[in-house]
């Protein structure tokens, strides 16, 4: 009787804005998992102040502890310019939160023996067999030299392949090469979807690398290339592979690489103006169109509920609802340090994401190295990533915690909100 009542409660609470969800996770009162409901209420209070100050439009926050959903709130506006309230089923452009999804897809192929982490990328994409590295001398003059090492699949996962992003680079030759290959548009962040997969691979293989493969961590288009590897091995579009192997089995019904027309009314939008500069806000990806290629590094959309199910699967060691997606050993490998003493250029993972120290990078996730050093609370071994549009998640195995924060706040304000939500969740834990 109690089980049936709880299922009814969960199902009822997840029929939102006329859109019926599958069950996200079993629900529980925060106190039953040692979380203070009074302190959790600070999340809404603090976010509402940001909304009232016109610094953010709105957000959806979902928190699970010990496998149970204990917090689920929609705050503010889905589209403030249209005075449209935020709903829990709002669809967000998740940008680089696509990377962990692509990384899990690739790890599935590793588990099946269809590739190894130490394989050269050229084994599957021959265009990368003879790469050139851009070398800058002391006078600032650049030349190209043949790479001494082959980039590996592991390099793609951990951003040590030698690639970069056109919008992040200060090197004119790199910006020009990426722009010529249509991998970079100065007017739209992370827009490389309007060329075919073959054009993508050919274009990025022709552009010079910024580092010798394997030597330096630089956040980059490496996971887009990893998505091309998944396609080459599986014979499927990345979207089809993910839908078949991850999205549909996990009941991630609203996650994909475009929003169907029937769901356009659920797309969350940023404020018209950047709250820090007053200038027009960044133009965001048009997720109503059919992309020519599926950007494994930044092209997906999702909801807080969908992404929380993915997080819980990872927190469970690769399984959810009786179905296994990855082995616990693979999850542990993905969430371990894979950088060692390699430098970060121009920033370390933690500095890039939140403006803090104390983090390294694994296979698709940023990983905390210890309880201290970082300027935010957290546990050794927690892992996370975020998106250029303002979305953020983290998974803390020690605390048995999974948190998804969805907002459309592009621009330089993002690290501030990541630190803020991290602190607000941590302070609500009683033990």
Coordinates of C-alpha atoms in Angstrom, one line a residue:
X1 CA 0.0 0.0 0.0
X2 CA 2.8 2.5 0.9
X3 CA 4.7 1.6 -2.2
X4 CA 1.7 2.2 -4.4
X5 CA 1.0 5.5 -2.6
X6 CA 4.5 6.7 -3.2
X7 CA 4.4 5.8 -6.9
X8 CA 1.1 7.7 -7.2
X9 CA 2.7 10.7 -5.5
X10 CA 5.7 10.6 -7.8
X11 CA 3.7 10.2 -10.9
X12 CA 1.3 13.0 -9.9
X13 CA 4.0 15.4 -9.1
X14 CA 5.7 14.8 -12.5
X15 CA 2.8 15.8 -14.6
X16 CA 4.0 19.3 -15.3
X17 CA 2.6 22.0 -17.6
X18 CA 0.5 19.4 -19.4
X19 CA 3.5 17.2 -20.2
X20 CA 3.6 13.8 -18.6
X21 CA 7.0 12.5 -17.5
X22 CA 8.1 9.0 -16.7
X23 CA 9.2 8.7 -13.1
X24 CA 12.3 10.7 -12.5
X25 CA 13.4 8.9 -9.3
X26 CA 11.6 7.7 -6.1
X27 CA 10.9 10.7 -3.9
X28 CA 11.7 11.2 -0.2
X29 CA 11.4 14.0 2.3
X30 CA 14.8 15.6 2.8
X31 CA 15.0 14.9 6.5
X32 CA 14.9 11.1 5.8
X33 CA 18.3 11.4 4.0
X34 CA 19.9 13.9 6.4
X35 CA 19.2 17.1 4.5
X36 CA 17.6 20.1 6.1
X37 CA 14.4 21.3 4.4
X38 CA 14.8 24.8 6.0
X39 CA 18.2 25.2 4.6
X40 CA 17.2 23.8 1.2
X41 CA 14.6 26.6 1.0
X42 CA 17.5 29.0 0.8
X43 CA 18.0 27.9 -2.8
X44 CA 14.7 29.4 -3.9
X45 CA 15.3 32.6 -1.8
X46 CA 18.8 33.2 -3.3
X47 CA 17.8 32.5 -6.9
X48 CA 14.7 34.6 -6.6
X49 CA 16.9 37.6 -5.6
X50 CA 19.0 37.1 -8.8
X51 CA 15.8 36.9 -10.9
X52 CA 14.3 40.0 -9.3
X53 CA 17.6 41.8 -9.9
X54 CA 17.3 40.9 -13.6
X55 CA 20.6 39.0 -13.5
X56 CA 19.0 35.7 -14.6
X57 CA 15.7 34.6 -16.1
X58 CA 15.0 31.5 -14.0
X59 CA 16.2 28.0 -13.2
X60 CA 15.2 24.5 -12.5
X61 CA 17.0 22.7 -9.7
X62 CA 16.7 18.9 -8.9
X63 CA 18.6 17.2 -6.2
X64 CA 18.8 13.5 -5.4
X65 CA 20.4 12.0 -2.3
X66 CA 20.9 8.2 -1.7
X67 CA 18.9 7.5 -4.9
X68 CA 15.9 9.6 -4.0
X69 CA 14.6 12.9 -5.3
X70 CA 14.5 15.3 -2.4
X71 CA 14.3 18.7 -4.2
X72 CA 12.6 19.7 -7.4
X73 CA 11.9 23.4 -8.1
X74 CA 11.2 25.6 -11.0
X75 CA 12.0 29.3 -10.2
X76 CA 11.5 32.5 -12.2
X77 CA 10.9 32.6 -15.9
X78 CA 11.3 30.2 -18.8
X79 CA 11.2 33.3 -21.1
X80 CA 11.2 36.5 -19.1
X81 CA 10.8 38.7 -22.2
X82 CA 7.5 36.9 -22.8
X83 CA 6.6 36.8 -19.1
X84 CA 6.4 33.0 -19.3
X85 CA 6.9 31.2 -16.0
X86 CA 9.6 28.5 -15.6
X87 CA 8.3 25.0 -15.5
X88 CA 10.1 21.8 -14.4
X89 CA 9.8 20.3 -17.8
X90 CA 11.5 23.3 -19.6
X91 CA 14.0 22.2 -22.3
X92 CA 17.5 23.7 -22.1
X93 CA 20.4 24.0 -24.5
X94 CA 23.0 22.0 -22.5
X95 CA 26.0 22.8 -24.7
X96 CA 29.0 21.1 -23.1
X97 CA 26.9 18.9 -20.8
X98 CA 26.6 16.9 -24.1
X99 CA 30.2 15.8 -23.6
X100 CA 29.6 13.4 -20.7
X101 CA 26.8 11.8 -22.7
X102 CA 29.1 11.3 -25.7
X103 CA 31.9 10.0 -23.4
X104 CA 29.6 7.4 -21.9
X105 CA 28.6 6.3 -25.5
X106 CA 32.3 6.0 -26.4
X107 CA 33.1 4.0 -23.2
X108 CA 30.3 1.6 -24.1
X109 CA 32.3 0.8 -27.3
X110 CA 35.5 0.4 -25.2
X111 CA 33.7 -2.1 -23.0
X112 CA 32.6 -4.0 -26.1
X113 CA 36.1 -4.4 -27.3
X114 CA 35.5 -2.3 -30.4
X115 CA 38.2 0.2 -29.5
X116 CA 40.8 0.8 -26.8
X117 CA 41.7 4.0 -25.0
X118 CA 45.3 3.6 -26.3
X119 CA 44.2 3.3 -29.9
X120 CA 45.3 6.1 -32.2
X121 CA 42.4 8.2 -33.4
X122 CA 43.7 7.6 -37.0
X123 CA 42.8 3.9 -36.7
X124 CA 39.1 5.0 -37.1
X125 CA 39.5 8.4 -38.7
X126 CA 42.5 8.2 -41.1
X127 CA 42.5 11.9 -41.7
X128 CA 44.3 12.3 -38.4
X129 CA 47.3 10.2 -39.3
X130 CA 49.6 13.1 -40.1
X131 CA 48.8 16.1 -38.0
X132 CA 50.7 19.3 -37.7
X133 CA 51.4 21.3 -34.5
X134 CA 51.5 25.1 -34.5
X135 CA 54.7 26.3 -32.9
X136 CA 55.3 29.9 -31.8
X137 CA 58.8 31.2 -31.3
X138 CA 59.9 33.9 -28.9
X139 CA 59.2 36.7 -31.4
X140 CA 55.6 35.5 -31.9
X141 CA 56.2 34.0 -35.3
X142 CA 54.2 30.8 -35.9
X143 CA 55.3 27.8 -38.0
X144 CA 53.9 24.3 -38.4
X145 CA 55.7 21.1 -37.5
X146 CA 54.7 17.5 -37.9
X147 CA 53.4 16.1 -34.6
X148 CA 55.8 13.7 -32.9
X149 CA 53.0 11.5 -31.5
X150 CA 49.7 10.2 -32.6
X151 CA 46.7 11.4 -30.6
X152 CA 44.8 8.6 -28.9
X153 CA 41.2 7.9 -28.0
X154 CA 42.2 8.7 -24.3
X155 CA 43.4 12.1 -25.5
X156 CA 40.0 12.8 -27.0
X157 CA 38.2 11.9 -23.7
X158 CA 40.5 14.0 -21.5
X159 CA 41.2 17.0 -23.8
X160 CA 44.9 16.3 -24.4
X161 CA 44.6 15.7 -28.2
X162 CA 46.0 19.2 -29.1
X163 CA 42.7 20.7 -30.3
X164 CA 41.2 23.9 -29.0
X165 CA 38.0 26.0 -29.6
X166 CA 38.1 28.9 -32.1
X167 CA 36.3 31.2 -29.7
X168 CA 38.9 30.5 -26.9
X169 CA 42.0 30.8 -28.9
X170 CA 44.0 34.1 -29.1
X171 CA 46.1 32.8 -32.0
X172 CA 45.0 34.4 -35.3
X173 CA 46.1 31.4 -37.4
X174 CA 44.0 29.0 -35.3
X175 CA 40.9 31.2 -35.4
X176 CA 41.3 31.5 -39.2
X177 CA 41.8 27.8 -39.7
X178 CA 38.7 26.9 -37.5
X179 CA 36.6 29.6 -39.2
X180 CA 37.6 28.4 -42.7
X181 CA 36.6 24.9 -41.7
X182 CA 33.3 26.2 -40.3
X183 CA 34.1 24.9 -36.9
X184 CA 33.8 28.3 -35.4
X185 CA 31.5 31.3 -35.8
X186 CA 32.3 34.5 -33.9
X187 CA 28.6 35.4 -33.6
X188 CA 27.4 32.1 -32.1
X189 CA 29.1 30.1 -29.3
X190 CA 29.9 26.5 -30.1
X191 CA 28.2 26.4 -33.5
X192 CA 29.7 23.7 -35.8
X193 CA 26.6 21.8 -36.6
X194 CA 25.9 23.1 -40.1
X195 CA 28.6 21.0 -41.9
X196 CA 28.4 17.3 -42.6
X197 CA 30.4 14.8 -40.4
X198 CA 32.9 14.3 -43.2
X199 CA 33.4 18.0 -43.6
X200 CA 33.9 18.4 -39.9
X201 CA 36.6 15.7 -39.8
X202 CA 38.3 17.0 -42.9
X203 CA 38.3 20.5 -41.6
X204 CA 39.6 19.9 -38.1
X205 CA 42.2 17.5 -39.4
X206 CA 43.6 20.2 -41.8
X207 CA 43.8 22.8 -39.0
X208 CA 47.0 22.8 -36.9
X209 CA 47.1 21.5 -33.4
X210 CA 47.9 23.9 -30.6
X211 CA 49.9 21.3 -28.5
X212 CA 51.7 18.1 -29.1
X213 CA 49.2 15.3 -28.5
X214 CA 49.2 13.9 -25.0
X215 CA 51.1 16.8 -23.4
X216 CA 48.7 19.5 -22.3
X217 CA 45.1 19.9 -21.1
X218 CA 43.3 22.4 -23.2
X219 CA 39.5 22.4 -23.4
X220 CA 38.6 21.8 -26.9
X221 CA 36.5 20.2 -29.7
X222 CA 38.1 16.8 -28.9
X223 CA 34.8 15.3 -27.8
X224 CA 33.2 16.3 -31.1
X225 CA 35.9 14.2 -32.7
X226 CA 35.1 11.4 -30.2
X227 CA 31.5 11.6 -31.4
X228 CA 32.8 11.0 -35.0
X229 CA 34.7 8.0 -33.7
X230 CA 31.5 6.6 -32.2
X231 CA 29.8 7.1 -35.6
X232 CA 32.7 5.4 -37.5
X233 CA 32.7 2.4 -35.3
X234 CA 28.9 2.0 -34.8
X235 CA 27.8 2.9 -38.3
X236 CA 25.1 5.1 -36.8
X237 CA 24.7 8.9 -36.3
X238 CA 25.7 9.9 -32.9
X239 CA 22.1 10.9 -32.1
X240 CA 20.8 7.5 -33.1
X241 CA 23.4 5.6 -31.1
X242 CA 22.7 7.7 -28.0
X243 CA 19.0 7.4 -28.4
X244 CA 19.2 3.6 -28.8
X245 CA 21.8 2.9 -26.1
X246 CA 21.2 5.7 -23.5
X247 CA 18.3 8.1 -23.9
X248 CA 15.4 5.7 -24.5
X249 CA 16.5 3.0 -22.0
X250 CA 17.0 5.7 -19.4
X251 CA 13.6 7.4 -20.2
X252 CA 15.4 10.6 -21.1
X253 CA 12.4 11.5 -23.3
X254 CA 13.3 15.1 -24.0
X255 CA 17.1 14.7 -24.6
X256 CA 18.4 14.9 -28.2
X257 CA 20.0 17.1 -30.7
X258 CA 16.9 19.1 -31.7
X259 CA 13.5 20.0 -30.1
X260 CA 10.5 18.6 -32.0
X261 CA 8.1 21.3 -33.1
X262 CA 5.4 20.1 -30.8
X263 CA 7.7 21.0 -27.8
X264 CA 9.0 24.3 -29.0
X265 CA 6.9 26.1 -26.4
X266 CA 9.0 24.5 -23.7
X267 CA 12.4 25.9 -24.8
X268 CA 14.0 28.1 -22.1
X269 CA 15.5 31.4 -23.2
X270 CA 18.2 33.7 -21.8
X271 CA 17.6 37.4 -20.8
X272 CA 17.7 39.7 -23.8
X273 CA 20.7 41.6 -22.3
X274 CA 23.9 40.4 -20.6
X275 CA 23.5 41.4 -16.9
X276 CA 27.2 42.3 -16.6
X277 CA 27.6 44.4 -19.7
X278 CA 24.2 45.6 -20.7
X279 CA 25.0 44.5 -24.2
X280 CA 22.7 42.0 -26.1
X281 CA 23.1 38.5 -24.7
X282 CA 25.0 35.8 -26.6
X283 CA 23.1 34.3 -29.5
X284 CA 22.2 30.8 -28.5
X285 CA 22.0 27.7 -30.7
X286 CA 18.9 27.3 -32.8
X287 CA 17.7 24.0 -31.5
X288 CA 14.6 23.9 -33.7
X289 CA 16.5 23.0 -36.9
X290 CA 17.9 19.7 -38.1
X291 CA 21.7 19.8 -37.6
X292 CA 23.8 18.4 -40.4
X293 CA 26.1 16.8 -37.8
X294 CA 25.4 15.9 -34.2
X295 CA 27.8 17.9 -32.0
X296 CA 29.0 15.5 -29.4
X297 CA 30.7 18.4 -27.6
X298 CA 27.9 20.8 -27.4
X299 CA 24.8 20.2 -29.5
X300 CA 22.3 18.5 -27.2
X301 CA 19.2 19.7 -25.4
X302 CA 17.7 18.2 -22.2
X303 CA 15.6 18.7 -19.1
X304 CA 16.6 18.7 -15.5
X305 CA 14.6 15.4 -15.0
X306 CA 16.3 13.7 -17.9
X307 CA 19.8 14.7 -16.9
X308 CA 19.2 13.7 -13.3
X309 CA 18.5 10.2 -14.4
X310 CA 21.8 10.1 -16.3
X311 CA 23.6 11.4 -13.2
X312 CA 21.9 8.8 -10.9
X313 CA 22.9 6.1 -13.3
X314 CA 26.5 7.2 -13.0
X315 CA 26.3 7.6 -9.3
X316 CA 25.0 4.0 -9.1
X317 CA 28.1 2.8 -10.8
X318 CA 26.6 2.5 -14.3
X319 CA 23.1 1.1 -13.7
X320 CA 19.6 2.3 -13.0
X321 CA 16.3 0.6 -12.6
X322 CA 17.8 -2.8 -13.0
X323 CA 19.6 -2.1 -16.3
X324 CA 23.4 -1.7 -16.7
X325 CA 24.9 0.8 -19.0
X326 CA 28.5 0.7 -17.9
X327 CA 30.4 -1.4 -15.5
X328 CA 31.4 0.0 -12.1
X329 CA 35.1 -0.3 -13.1
X330 CA 34.5 1.8 -16.2
X331 CA 32.7 4.5 -14.1
X332 CA 35.6 4.5 -11.7
X333 CA 38.1 4.8 -14.6
X334 CA 36.2 7.7 -16.1
X335 CA 36.0 9.6 -12.8
X336 CA 39.7 9.2 -11.9
X337 CA 42.6 11.6 -12.6
X338 CA 43.9 11.2 -16.2
X339 CA 46.1 14.3 -16.3
X340 CA 48.8 13.6 -13.8
X341 CA 51.2 16.5 -13.9
X342 CA 50.2 17.7 -17.4
X343 CA 49.8 21.5 -17.4
X344 CA 46.5 23.2 -18.3
X345 CA 46.6 25.8 -21.0
X346 CA 45.4 28.5 -20.7
X347 CA 43.4 27.4 -17.6
X348 CA 43.1 24.3 -15.4
X349 CA 39.8 22.5 -15.4
X350 CA 38.6 24.0 -12.2
X351 CA 39.7 27.5 -13.1
X352 CA 37.8 27.2 -16.4
X353 CA 34.6 25.9 -14.9
X354 CA 34.3 27.7 -11.6
X355 CA 37.4 29.9 -11.1
X356 CA 38.8 27.6 -8.5
X357 CA 41.7 25.2 -8.0
X358 CA 41.6 21.6 -6.8
X359 CA 40.2 19.8 -9.8
X360 CA 41.7 17.5 -12.5
X361 CA 40.1 15.8 -15.5
X362 CA 39.0 12.2 -16.1
X363 CA 37.3 10.7 -19.2
X364 CA 34.6 13.2 -19.9
X365 CA 34.3 14.7 -16.4
X366 CA 36.1 17.2 -14.2
X367 CA 37.2 15.4 -11.0
X368 CA 37.9 16.8 -7.5
X369 CA 41.3 15.8 -6.1
X370 CA 40.8 16.5 -2.4
X371 CA 38.4 18.1 0.2
X372 CA 40.5 21.3 0.3
X373 CA 42.2 23.7 -2.0
X374 CA 39.1 24.5 -4.1
X375 CA 37.1 27.6 -3.2
X376 CA 33.8 25.6 -3.1
X377 CA 32.6 22.8 -0.9
X378 CA 32.8 19.3 -2.1
X379 CA 34.3 15.8 -1.7
X380 CA 37.3 14.1 -3.1
X381 CA 36.2 12.2 -6.1
X382 CA 33.2 14.2 -7.0
X383 CA 32.8 14.8 -10.7
X384 CA 31.0 17.3 -12.9
X385 CA 30.7 19.5 -15.9
X386 CA 28.7 22.4 -17.2
X387 CA 27.5 24.1 -20.4
X388 CA 28.1 27.5 -22.1
X389 CA 24.4 28.3 -21.8
X390 CA 24.5 28.2 -18.0
X391 CA 23.6 24.6 -17.1
X392 CA 25.6 22.6 -14.5
X393 CA 25.6 19.3 -12.7
X394 CA 27.8 17.4 -10.2
X395 CA 27.8 13.9 -8.7
X396 CA 29.3 13.3 -5.3
X397 CA 29.8 9.6 -4.6
X398 CA 30.9 10.2 -1.0
X399 CA 27.8 12.2 -0.2
X400 CA 25.6 10.0 -2.5
X401 CA 24.5 13.2 -4.1
X402 CA 23.4 14.1 -7.6
X403 CA 22.5 17.7 -8.5
X404 CA 21.3 19.2 -11.8
X405 CA 21.0 23.0 -12.2
X406 CA 19.4 24.2 -15.4
X407 CA 19.5 27.9 -16.4
X408 CA 20.1 29.8 -19.6
X409 CA 22.6 32.4 -18.4
X410 CA 25.3 32.6 -21.1
X411 CA 28.4 34.8 -20.6
X412 CA 30.9 35.5 -17.8
X413 CA 28.4 35.2 -15.0
X414 CA 28.3 31.4 -15.3
X415 CA 31.1 30.5 -12.8
X416 CA 29.5 32.7 -10.2
X417 CA 26.2 30.8 -10.4
X418 CA 28.0 27.4 -10.4
X419 CA 29.9 28.3 -7.2
X420 CA 26.6 29.7 -5.7
X421 CA 24.5 26.6 -6.3
X422 CA 27.3 24.4 -5.1
X423 CA 27.5 26.2 -1.8
X424 CA 23.7 26.3 -1.4
X425 CA 23.3 22.6 -1.7
X426 CA 26.3 21.8 0.5
X427 CA 25.1 23.9 3.4
X428 CA 21.8 22.0 3.5
X429 CA 23.4 18.6 4.3
X430 CA 23.1 17.6 7.9
X431 CA 25.5 14.7 7.7

